[in-house]
Tab-separated table of C-alpha atoms in Angstrom:
chain	number	residue	atom	x	y	z
A	28	UNK	CA	-19.328	-22.706	-44.852
A	29	UNK	CA	-19.414	-22.174	-41.088
A	30	UNK	CA	-18.225	-18.758	-39.982
A	31	UNK	CA	-16.580	-18.222	-36.590
A	32	UNK	CA	-15.864	-14.657	-35.505
A	33	UNK	CA	-13.426	-13.992	-32.695
A	34	UNK	CA	-13.869	-10.609	-30.995
A	35	UNK	CA	-10.690	-9.502	-29.273
A	36	UNK	CA	-8.464	-11.649	-31.457
A	37	UNK	CA	-5.471	-9.701	-30.165
A	38	UNK	CA	-5.774	-11.960	-27.114
A	39	UNK	CA	-3.352	-14.130	-29.024
A	40	UNK	CA	-2.839	-17.009	-26.619
A	41	UNK	CA	-6.545	-17.484	-26.015
A	42	UNK	CA	-7.412	-17.063	-29.696
A	43	UNK	CA	-4.782	-19.674	-30.494
A	44	UNK	CA	-6.330	-22.109	-28.019
A	45	UNK	CA	-9.961	-21.694	-29.068
A	46	UNK	CA	-9.438	-21.393	-32.809
A	47	UNK	CA	-6.694	-24.004	-32.803
A	48	UNK	CA	-9.257	-26.307	-31.184
A	49	UNK	CA	-11.653	-25.548	-34.037
A	50	UNK	CA	-9.007	-26.425	-36.619
A	51	UNK	CA	-8.487	-29.753	-34.827
A	52	UNK	CA	-12.211	-30.547	-35.044
A	53	UNK	CA	-13.385	-32.248	-38.264
A	54	UNK	CA	-16.787	-30.554	-38.227
A	55	UNK	CA	-15.168	-27.110	-37.938
A	56	UNK	CA	-11.794	-27.381	-39.656
A	57	UNK	CA	-12.968	-25.852	-42.952
A	58	UNK	CA	-14.601	-22.837	-41.313
A	59	UNK	CA	-14.159	-19.219	-42.234
A	60	UNK	CA	-12.461	-17.580	-39.251
A	61	UNK	CA	-12.855	-13.832	-38.798
A	62	UNK	CA	-10.358	-12.192	-36.454
A	63	UNK	CA	-11.454	-8.822	-35.073
A	64	UNK	CA	-9.473	-6.405	-32.925
A	65	UNK	CA	-8.730	-2.697	-32.581
A	66	UNK	CA	-4.965	-3.209	-32.096
A	67	UNK	CA	-3.176	-3.651	-35.428
A	68	UNK	CA	0.007	-5.236	-34.098
A	69	UNK	CA	-1.724	-7.759	-31.884
A	70	UNK	CA	-4.147	-8.649	-34.662
A	71	UNK	CA	-1.254	-9.244	-37.043
A	72	UNK	CA	0.513	-11.407	-34.456
A	73	UNK	CA	-2.592	-13.550	-34.022
A	74	UNK	CA	-3.057	-13.924	-37.751
A	75	UNK	CA	0.530	-15.118	-38.230
A	76	UNK	CA	0.223	-17.700	-35.480
A	77	UNK	CA	-3.199	-18.955	-36.549
A	78	UNK	CA	-2.117	-19.190	-40.176
A	79	UNK	CA	0.829	-21.299	-39.002
A	80	UNK	CA	-1.488	-23.603	-37.034
A	81	UNK	CA	-3.817	-23.810	-40.024
A	82	UNK	CA	-0.892	-24.875	-42.197
A	83	UNK	CA	0.788	-27.207	-39.716
A	84	UNK	CA	-2.188	-29.075	-38.248
A	85	UNK	CA	-5.095	-28.360	-40.608
A	86	UNK	CA	-3.595	-28.596	-44.110
A	87	UNK	CA	-4.671	-24.997	-44.710
A	88	UNK	CA	-8.353	-25.904	-44.825
A	89	UNK	CA	-9.637	-22.963	-42.755
A	90	UNK	CA	-10.018	-19.521	-44.298
A	91	UNK	CA	-8.641	-16.840	-41.978
A	92	UNK	CA	-9.459	-13.149	-42.444
A	93	UNK	CA	-8.654	-10.134	-40.286
A	94	UNK	CA	-10.794	-7.097	-39.516
A	95	UNK	CA	-9.200	-4.074	-37.867
A	96	UNK	CA	-11.134	-1.352	-36.102
A	97	UNK	CA	-14.721	-0.407	-35.413
A	98	UNK	CA	-15.338	0.532	-39.041
A	99	UNK	CA	-14.821	-3.120	-40.048
A	100	UNK	CA	-16.662	-4.703	-37.139
A	101	UNK	CA	-19.929	-5.390	-38.947
A	102	UNK	CA	-18.087	-7.139	-41.752
A	103	UNK	CA	-16.290	-9.309	-39.210
A	104	UNK	CA	-19.633	-10.293	-37.703
A	105	UNK	CA	-21.663	-10.568	-40.890
A	106	UNK	CA	-23.334	-14.001	-41.241
A	107	UNK	CA	-21.331	-15.452	-38.340
A	108	UNK	CA	-22.692	-18.727	-36.997
A	109	UNK	CA	-20.656	-18.370	-33.824
A	110	UNK	CA	-19.071	-15.385	-32.099
A	111	UNK	CA	-16.420	-15.827	-29.411
A	112	UNK	CA	-15.820	-12.823	-27.169
A	113	UNK	CA	-12.487	-12.295	-25.385
A	114	UNK	CA	-12.066	-8.529	-25.239
A	115	UNK	CA	-10.420	-6.495	-22.493
A	116	UNK	CA	-11.482	-2.869	-22.558
A	117	UNK	CA	-8.729	-0.568	-21.355
A	118	UNK	CA	-6.112	-3.287	-21.039
A	119	UNK	CA	-3.621	-3.819	-18.258
A	120	UNK	CA	-2.156	-0.348	-18.699
A	121	UNK	CA	-3.837	1.934	-17.784
A	122	UNK	CA	-7.117	0.439	-16.600
A	123	UNK	CA	-6.100	-2.596	-14.560
A	124	UNK	CA	-3.352	-0.605	-12.871
A	125	UNK	CA	-5.889	2.105	-12.023
A	126	UNK	CA	-8.342	-0.446	-10.621
A	127	UNK	CA	-5.682	-1.602	-8.159
A	128	UNK	CA	-3.833	1.585	-7.271
A	129	UNK	CA	-6.736	3.925	-6.474
A	130	UNK	CA	-8.524	1.486	-4.121
A	131	UNK	CA	-5.171	0.832	-2.441
A	132	UNK	CA	-5.063	4.525	-1.445
A	133	UNK	CA	-8.256	3.923	0.524
A	134	UNK	CA	-6.867	0.814	2.201
A	135	UNK	CA	-8.793	-1.579	-0.054
A	136	UNK	CA	-6.585	-4.447	-1.229
A	137	UNK	CA	-7.419	-6.868	-4.041
A	138	UNK	CA	-5.995	-10.003	-5.615
A	139	UNK	CA	-7.477	-10.303	-9.137
A	140	UNK	CA	-10.167	-7.584	-9.405
A	141	UNK	CA	-11.753	-8.838	-12.620
A	142	UNK	CA	-14.961	-10.479	-11.396
A	143	UNK	CA	-16.294	-8.734	-8.311
A	144	UNK	CA	-15.189	-5.986	-5.967
A	145	UNK	CA	-14.543	-2.457	-7.084
A	146	UNK	CA	-12.206	-3.722	-9.808
A	147	UNK	CA	-14.874	-6.011	-11.240
A	148	UNK	CA	-17.479	-3.248	-11.094
A	149	UNK	CA	-15.260	-0.813	-12.998
A	150	UNK	CA	-14.277	-3.440	-15.549
A	151	UNK	CA	-17.949	-4.212	-16.219
A	152	UNK	CA	-18.854	-0.554	-16.635
A	153	UNK	CA	-16.036	-0.111	-19.167
A	154	UNK	CA	-17.008	-3.234	-21.082
A	155	UNK	CA	-20.815	-3.275	-21.213
A	156	UNK	CA	-21.052	-0.284	-23.610
A	157	UNK	CA	-18.712	-2.055	-26.037
A	158	UNK	CA	-20.700	-5.270	-25.813
A	159	UNK	CA	-23.898	-3.301	-26.346
A	160	UNK	CA	-22.369	-2.054	-29.604
A	161	UNK	CA	-21.474	-5.633	-30.531
A	162	UNK	CA	-25.051	-6.693	-29.834
A	163	UNK	CA	-26.538	-3.975	-32.046
A	164	UNK	CA	-24.268	-5.046	-34.886
A	165	UNK	CA	-25.062	-8.726	-34.386
A	166	UNK	CA	-28.791	-8.068	-34.289
A	167	UNK	CA	-28.358	-6.502	-37.725
A	168	UNK	CA	-25.848	-8.772	-39.495
A	169	UNK	CA	-25.959	-12.156	-37.678
A	170	UNK	CA	-29.122	-12.219	-35.539
A	171	UNK	CA	-29.139	-16.011	-35.164
A	172	UNK	CA	-25.537	-16.352	-34.020
A	173	UNK	CA	-24.524	-18.018	-30.763
A	174	UNK	CA	-22.450	-15.575	-28.717
A	175	UNK	CA	-19.949	-17.266	-26.399
A	176	UNK	CA	-18.587	-14.882	-23.807
A	177	UNK	CA	-15.264	-15.554	-22.098
A	178	UNK	CA	-14.674	-11.992	-20.887
A	179	UNK	CA	-14.843	-11.134	-17.187
A	180	UNK	CA	-16.683	-10.076	-15.150
A	181	UNK	CA	-18.607	-13.042	-16.520
A	182	UNK	CA	-21.909	-12.779	-14.658
A	183	UNK	CA	-22.245	-9.025	-15.200
A	184	UNK	CA	-21.414	-9.053	-18.908
A	185	UNK	CA	-23.265	-12.240	-19.774
A	186	UNK	CA	-26.210	-11.207	-17.623
A	187	UNK	CA	-26.403	-7.893	-19.460
A	188	UNK	CA	-26.388	-9.614	-22.853
A	189	UNK	CA	-29.079	-12.074	-21.801
A	190	UNK	CA	-31.392	-9.474	-20.292
A	191	UNK	CA	-30.960	-6.498	-22.599
A	192	UNK	CA	-30.149	-7.859	-26.070
A	193	UNK	CA	-31.741	-10.300	-28.512
A	194	UNK	CA	-28.557	-12.306	-29.013
A	195	UNK	CA	-28.390	-15.912	-27.829
A	196	UNK	CA	-25.604	-15.816	-25.263
A	197	UNK	CA	-23.803	-18.275	-23.029
A	198	UNK	CA	-20.932	-17.453	-20.698
A	199	UNK	CA	-18.032	-19.894	-20.491
A	200	UNK	CA	-15.322	-20.408	-17.889
A	201	UNK	CA	-12.734	-23.179	-17.777
A	202	UNK	CA	-12.864	-23.352	-13.976
A	203	UNK	CA	-15.899	-25.652	-14.196
A	204	UNK	CA	-14.325	-28.528	-16.086
A	205	UNK	CA	-11.137	-28.395	-13.983
A	206	UNK	CA	-12.791	-28.081	-10.575
A	207	UNK	CA	-13.126	-31.632	-9.274
A	208	UNK	CA	-10.045	-32.931	-11.095
A	209	UNK	CA	-7.758	-30.316	-9.563
A	210	UNK	CA	-9.253	-30.864	-6.112
A	211	UNK	CA	-8.841	-34.628	-6.217
A	212	UNK	CA	-5.283	-34.451	-7.528
A	213	UNK	CA	-4.320	-31.956	-4.825
A	214	UNK	CA	-5.729	-34.269	-2.152
A	215	UNK	CA	-4.073	-37.423	-3.488
A	216	UNK	CA	-7.310	-38.976	-4.741
A	217	UNK	CA	-6.292	-39.490	-8.370
A	218	UNK	CA	-7.311	-43.143	-8.213
A	219	UNK	CA	-10.961	-42.065	-8.046
A	220	UNK	CA	-10.899	-39.673	-11.025
A	221	UNK	CA	-12.056	-42.055	-13.739
A	222	UNK	CA	-15.806	-42.136	-14.377
A	223	UNK	CA	-16.548	-39.843	-11.431
A	224	UNK	CA	-19.940	-38.151	-11.313
A	225	UNK	CA	-20.380	-34.551	-10.284
A	226	UNK	CA	-22.878	-31.726	-10.064
A	227	UNK	CA	-21.749	-28.097	-10.124
A	228	UNK	CA	-24.118	-25.142	-9.840
A	229	UNK	CA	-24.147	-21.598	-8.498
A	230	UNK	CA	-22.695	-18.505	-10.156
A	231	UNK	CA	-19.540	-17.922	-12.147
A	232	UNK	CA	-16.376	-18.298	-10.065
A	233	UNK	CA	-18.584	-19.381	-7.171
A	234	UNK	CA	-20.186	-22.466	-8.636
A	235	UNK	CA	-20.510	-25.113	-5.957
A	236	UNK	CA	-19.328	-28.692	-6.269
A	237	UNK	CA	-22.598	-29.986	-4.871
A	238	UNK	CA	-22.017	-33.688	-5.486
A	239	UNK	CA	-18.962	-35.788	-6.247
A	240	UNK	CA	-19.165	-39.566	-6.454
A	241	UNK	CA	-16.830	-42.269	-7.687
A	242	UNK	CA	-17.663	-44.668	-10.511
A	243	UNK	CA	-19.567	-46.911	-8.090
A	244	UNK	CA	-21.699	-44.071	-6.756
A	245	UNK	CA	-19.894	-43.637	-3.437
A	246	UNK	CA	-19.972	-40.116	-1.976
A	247	UNK	CA	-16.419	-38.714	-2.012
A	248	UNK	CA	-17.123	-35.661	0.130
A	249	UNK	CA	-16.488	-37.286	3.545
A	250	UNK	CA	-12.952	-38.192	2.466
A	251	UNK	CA	-12.458	-34.810	0.782
A	252	UNK	CA	-13.493	-32.934	3.930
A	253	UNK	CA	-11.115	-34.958	6.061
A	254	UNK	CA	-8.155	-34.596	3.711
A	255	UNK	CA	-8.754	-30.876	3.073
A	256	UNK	CA	-8.926	-30.076	6.794
A	257	UNK	CA	-5.709	-32.003	7.406
A	258	UNK	CA	-3.887	-30.278	4.550
A	259	UNK	CA	-4.925	-26.790	5.676
A	260	UNK	CA	-3.811	-27.567	9.222
A	261	UNK	CA	-0.429	-28.994	8.268
A	262	UNK	CA	0.903	-27.015	5.298
A	263	UNK	CA	0.820	-23.770	3.369
A	264	UNK	CA	-0.556	-24.162	-0.143
A	265	UNK	CA	-2.332	-22.152	-2.838
A	266	UNK	CA	-5.897	-23.279	-2.164
A	267	UNK	CA	-6.388	-22.549	1.512
A	268	UNK	CA	-9.398	-20.266	1.070
A	269	UNK	CA	-11.448	-22.861	-0.780
A	270	UNK	CA	-10.453	-25.553	1.705
A	271	UNK	CA	-11.783	-23.233	4.401
A	272	UNK	CA	-15.014	-23.108	2.384
A	273	UNK	CA	-15.166	-26.901	2.628
A	274	UNK	CA	-14.670	-26.741	6.400
A	275	UNK	CA	-17.024	-23.829	7.081
A	276	UNK	CA	-19.654	-24.087	4.340
A	277	UNK	CA	-19.401	-27.793	3.604
A	278	UNK	CA	-18.617	-27.497	-0.114
A	279	UNK	CA	-15.853	-26.652	-2.587
A	280	UNK	CA	-16.280	-24.105	-5.380
A	281	UNK	CA	-15.055	-23.665	-8.918
A	282	UNK	CA	-12.650	-20.737	-9.024
A	283	UNK	CA	-9.280	-20.433	-7.325
A	284	UNK	CA	-8.527	-19.279	-3.801
A	285	UNK	CA	-6.835	-16.090	-4.996
A	286	UNK	CA	-10.110	-15.178	-6.682
A	287	UNK	CA	-12.408	-16.256	-3.874
A	288	UNK	CA	-10.403	-14.493	-1.189
A	289	UNK	CA	-11.847	-11.182	-2.463
A	290	UNK	CA	-15.440	-12.350	-3.074
A	291	UNK	CA	-16.427	-12.152	0.583
A	292	UNK	CA	-15.773	-10.269	3.811
A	293	UNK	CA	-13.817	-13.034	5.541
A	294	UNK	CA	-10.175	-13.090	4.462
A	295	UNK	CA	-8.717	-9.742	3.322
A	296	UNK	CA	-9.278	-7.564	6.376
A	297	UNK	CA	-7.202	-4.584	7.448
A	298	UNK	CA	-8.049	-5.331	11.085
A	299	UNK	CA	-6.614	-8.840	10.745
A	300	UNK	CA	-3.536	-8.509	8.497
A	301	UNK	CA	-2.167	-11.823	9.743
A	302	UNK	CA	-4.850	-13.613	7.712
A	303	UNK	CA	-3.022	-12.795	4.480
A	304	UNK	CA	-0.153	-15.039	5.518
A	305	UNK	CA	-2.379	-17.516	7.337
A	306	UNK	CA	-4.375	-18.230	4.171
A	307	UNK	CA	-1.514	-17.587	1.737
A	308	UNK	CA	-3.422	-14.846	-0.111
A	309	UNK	CA	-1.495	-13.226	-3.005
A	310	UNK	CA	-2.457	-9.552	-2.880
A	311	UNK	CA	-1.943	-7.704	-6.193
A	312	UNK	CA	-1.684	-11.051	-7.970
A	313	UNK	CA	-3.288	-9.974	-11.245
A	314	UNK	CA	-0.874	-7.110	-12.023
A	315	UNK	CA	2.077	-9.433	-11.352
A	316	UNK	CA	0.503	-12.069	-13.559
A	317	UNK	CA	-0.045	-9.559	-16.369
A	318	UNK	CA	3.577	-8.401	-16.300
A	319	UNK	CA	4.806	-11.999	-16.336
A	320	UNK	CA	2.473	-13.046	-19.154
A	321	UNK	CA	3.418	-10.051	-21.296
A	322	UNK	CA	7.117	-10.868	-20.923
A	323	UNK	CA	6.597	-14.573	-21.597
A	324	UNK	CA	4.456	-13.851	-24.637
A	325	UNK	CA	7.052	-11.545	-26.180
A	326	UNK	CA	9.643	-14.302	-25.851
A	327	UNK	CA	7.307	-16.979	-27.221
A	328	UNK	CA	6.188	-14.739	-30.080
A	329	UNK	CA	9.762	-14.096	-31.155
A	330	UNK	CA	10.424	-17.829	-31.252
A	331	UNK	CA	7.254	-18.595	-33.212
A	332	UNK	CA	7.774	-15.819	-35.722
A	333	UNK	CA	11.369	-16.909	-36.230
A	334	UNK	CA	10.746	-20.508	-37.280
A	335	UNK	CA	6.963	-20.912	-37.583
A	336	UNK	CA	7.130	-24.261	-35.808
A	337	UNK	CA	3.862	-24.129	-33.939
A	338	UNK	CA	1.403	-26.941	-33.515
A	339	UNK	CA	-1.757	-27.475	-31.504
A	340	UNK	CA	-3.722	-30.185	-29.744
A	341	UNK	CA	-7.360	-29.758	-28.817
A	342	UNK	CA	-7.779	-28.327	-25.327
A	343	UNK	CA	-10.589	-28.612	-22.789
A	344	UNK	CA	-12.001	-25.153	-23.553
A	345	UNK	CA	-15.723	-25.447	-24.167
A	346	UNK	CA	-16.045	-23.300	-27.298
A	347	UNK	CA	-15.092	-25.825	-29.995
A	348	UNK	CA	-17.131	-28.582	-28.342
A	349	UNK	CA	-20.188	-26.317	-28.260
A	350	UNK	CA	-19.801	-25.423	-31.926
A	351	UNK	CA	-19.267	-29.067	-32.829
A	352	UNK	CA	-22.389	-30.128	-30.920
A	353	UNK	CA	-24.513	-27.471	-32.617
A	354	UNK	CA	-23.201	-28.304	-36.094
A	355	UNK	CA	-23.374	-32.109	-35.772
A	356	UNK	CA	-26.370	-32.336	-33.410
A	357	UNK	CA	-24.330	-34.663	-31.188
A	358	UNK	CA	-25.097	-33.737	-27.557
A	359	UNK	CA	-22.392	-32.333	-25.306
A	360	UNK	CA	-22.640	-31.301	-21.652
A	361	UNK	CA	-21.130	-28.055	-20.390
A	362	UNK	CA	-21.268	-25.829	-17.351
A	363	UNK	CA	-22.700	-22.633	-18.790
A	364	UNK	CA	-23.591	-19.178	-17.530
A	365	UNK	CA	-27.226	-18.501	-18.364
A	366	UNK	CA	-30.156	-16.460	-17.113
A	367	UNK	CA	-31.837	-18.050	-14.095
A	368	UNK	CA	-35.111	-19.061	-15.709
A	369	UNK	CA	-36.167	-21.140	-12.711
A	370	UNK	CA	-32.970	-23.195	-12.808
A	371	UNK	CA	-31.843	-22.528	-9.233
A	372	UNK	CA	-34.943	-22.083	-7.117
A	373	UNK	CA	-33.458	-19.945	-4.348
A	374	UNK	CA	-31.580	-17.424	-6.505
A	375	UNK	CA	-33.290	-14.482	-8.263
A	376	UNK	CA	-34.706	-14.735	-11.773
A	377	UNK	CA	-32.571	-11.913	-13.171
A	378	UNK	CA	-29.314	-13.434	-11.924
A	379	UNK	CA	-26.839	-15.037	-14.303
A	380	UNK	CA	-26.206	-18.528	-12.926
A	381	UNK	CA	-23.767	-21.301	-13.770
A	382	UNK	CA	-25.493	-24.660	-14.269
A	383	UNK	CA	-25.159	-27.846	-16.318
A	384	UNK	CA	-26.344	-27.326	-19.898
A	385	UNK	CA	-26.964	-29.697	-22.788
A	386	UNK	CA	-25.734	-28.505	-26.176
A	387	UNK	CA	-26.969	-29.968	-29.466
A	388	UNK	CA	-28.402	-28.814	-32.775
A	389	UNK	CA	-31.042	-26.830	-30.906
A	390	UNK	CA	-28.421	-24.761	-29.107
A	391	UNK	CA	-27.737	-24.487	-25.384
A	392	UNK	CA	-30.403	-25.908	-23.075
A	393	UNK	CA	-29.795	-25.341	-19.348
A	394	UNK	CA	-30.824	-27.922	-16.758
A	395	UNK	CA	-32.934	-27.386	-13.658
A	396	UNK	CA	-30.888	-27.806	-10.477
A	397	UNK	CA	-33.368	-27.010	-7.708
A	398	UNK	CA	-32.461	-25.388	-4.408
A	399	UNK	CA	-28.897	-24.807	-3.303
A	400	UNK	CA	-28.030	-25.458	0.339
A	401	UNK	CA	-29.093	-22.267	2.076
A	402	UNK	CA	-25.569	-21.213	3.090
A	403	UNK	CA	-24.377	-21.537	-0.513
A	404	UNK	CA	-27.301	-19.535	-1.876
A	405	UNK	CA	-26.528	-16.889	0.749
A	406	UNK	CA	-22.902	-16.717	-0.407
A	407	UNK	CA	-24.003	-16.421	-4.030
A	408	UNK	CA	-26.432	-13.630	-3.138
A	409	UNK	CA	-23.641	-11.510	-1.653
A	410	UNK	CA	-22.107	-11.545	-5.151
A	411	UNK	CA	-25.340	-11.327	-7.137
A	412	UNK	CA	-26.388	-8.101	-5.393
A	413	UNK	CA	-23.453	-6.005	-6.689
A	414	UNK	CA	-23.659	-7.788	-10.051
A	415	UNK	CA	-27.267	-6.708	-10.564
A	416	UNK	CA	-26.605	-3.173	-9.346
A	417	UNK	CA	-23.653	-2.831	-11.721
A	418	UNK	CA	-25.813	-3.903	-14.659
A	419	UNK	CA	-28.448	-1.420	-13.471
A	420	UNK	CA	-25.825	1.331	-13.432
A	421	UNK	CA	-24.716	0.477	-16.964
A	422	UNK	CA	-28.284	0.506	-18.283
A	423	UNK	CA	-29.549	3.614	-16.469
A	424	UNK	CA	-26.267	5.603	-16.538
A	425	UNK	CA	-27.039	6.479	-12.919
A	426	UNK	CA	-23.890	6.966	-10.828
A	427	UNK	CA	-25.782	6.253	-7.606
A	428	UNK	CA	-26.090	2.609	-8.659
A	429	UNK	CA	-22.290	2.420	-8.907
A	430	UNK	CA	-22.068	3.594	-5.313
A	431	UNK	CA	-24.697	1.049	-4.294
A	432	UNK	CA	-22.927	-1.784	-6.124
A	433	UNK	CA	-19.686	-0.954	-4.315
A	434	UNK	CA	-21.485	-0.653	-0.979
A	435	UNK	CA	-23.107	-4.056	-1.461
A	436	UNK	CA	-19.846	-5.688	-2.500
A	437	UNK	CA	-18.957	-7.823	0.536
A	438	UNK	CA	-15.244	-6.999	0.611
A	439	UNK	CA	-15.581	-3.279	-0.123
A	440	UNK	CA	-18.497	-2.808	2.258
A	441	UNK	CA	-16.651	-4.570	5.064
A	442	UNK	CA	-13.518	-2.429	4.706
A	443	UNK	CA	-14.738	1.098	3.866
A	444	UNK	CA	-17.454	3.473	5.042
A	445	UNK	CA	-20.029	4.976	2.686
A	446	UNK	CA	-18.202	8.296	2.352
A	447	UNK	CA	-14.943	6.675	1.287
A	448	UNK	CA	-16.733	4.272	-1.044
A	449	UNK	CA	-18.309	7.199	-2.880
A	450	UNK	CA	-15.028	9.121	-3.010
A	451	UNK	CA	-13.201	6.074	-4.335
A	452	UNK	CA	-15.839	5.476	-7.010
A	453	UNK	CA	-15.705	9.126	-8.067
A	454	UNK	CA	-11.924	9.021	-8.306
A	455	UNK	CA	-12.002	5.822	-10.366
A	456	UNK	CA	-14.638	7.218	-12.729
A	457	UNK	CA	-12.539	10.337	-13.232
A	458	UNK	CA	-9.331	8.354	-13.749
A	459	UNK	CA	-10.905	6.085	-16.368
A	460	UNK	CA	-11.899	9.113	-18.440
A	461	UNK	CA	-13.574	8.276	-21.746
A	462	UNK	CA	-13.993	4.648	-20.739
A	463	UNK	CA	-16.549	5.930	-18.229
A	464	UNK	CA	-17.924	8.817	-20.269
A	465	UNK	CA	-21.528	7.826	-19.527
A	466	UNK	CA	-20.918	8.752	-15.886
A	467	UNK	CA	-18.796	11.891	-16.276
């Protein structure tokens, strides 16, 4: 029997999507599913919902077991063929709130703060020790497992696992498979969606749509550039930052404008506050989103628990397709986050890059891309530098590397001086307490 372990199963909506997908997949529907979390109530909620999906769409064929707390973690992982990771260390309250409010005191504003910037750095430093514990357990009880990481900051966490553990790891993000479709729909080019051909490569949340052609091989970028420039000039919308990328850098990228607005030194600038409105940038978006999602989930949970009428259709999330390809040896193409083993020629070898990968019975095999256009590699490097320094800080337990990561972060470095960066880092480390005990 195939065993699938879900770490952070209290992430109920995401666990429902990924594991519901597995139950809708013939090659996986009879799997043993191990749900692991440290929060009893959220784990119980997930079990109830997944048992309902198992009954309603899978005729009860999957075996679902729960494992609560660190003391049961090895049993959750034991003999797992696949491990899906969706943990959030420290949660929205207090850690996410802290990651927004303390930088705000220094005049540093953020939108999402889960991938880069000072928020991404702190999130990585809270999470890497936990993932290191996972890795030690997996090396003991399921050394051949495939670890699929969905937790942000993707490049930092996945890069750590790939460089410092023996566990086969791939990082997954749904922004890849939605990138060109969302762009073309927003620009009124739906008629060219079918059988399009694309190439995406770069780093997580800044993977570049390098090529996009219609079914006949015609380059769609000239039309995209024209339509995107016109739309940015004529209307306010939610993707103005990435359309500016198209105009200025020549290419579109995978993750949303609210994310990308904080991955560089161009848009969120205290000296130019008018740019927030000009580019429709939603400052403090992630805390608002968390509050909204928590409220919506409580309402949805009450409805589900009341009547148990929950169903599921297979989504576009990569996880079930990867597992299916490995189990059946039927090839499947993904955009995966992997170590740069010569895949992108002009990015460093220890970077975690996002490239096309072929998945089959042999596992995940990344594809060589070659050189990125120099301006795109330069943009990626501004993000890779703090990513690598954050991993270095986590491994060495050296606080100076935290300072350096924050200094090299393009948004933080553009807004604050070195003295304030160090003070802000110190205050964040203190506020996060035991989550940052290695640096106390």
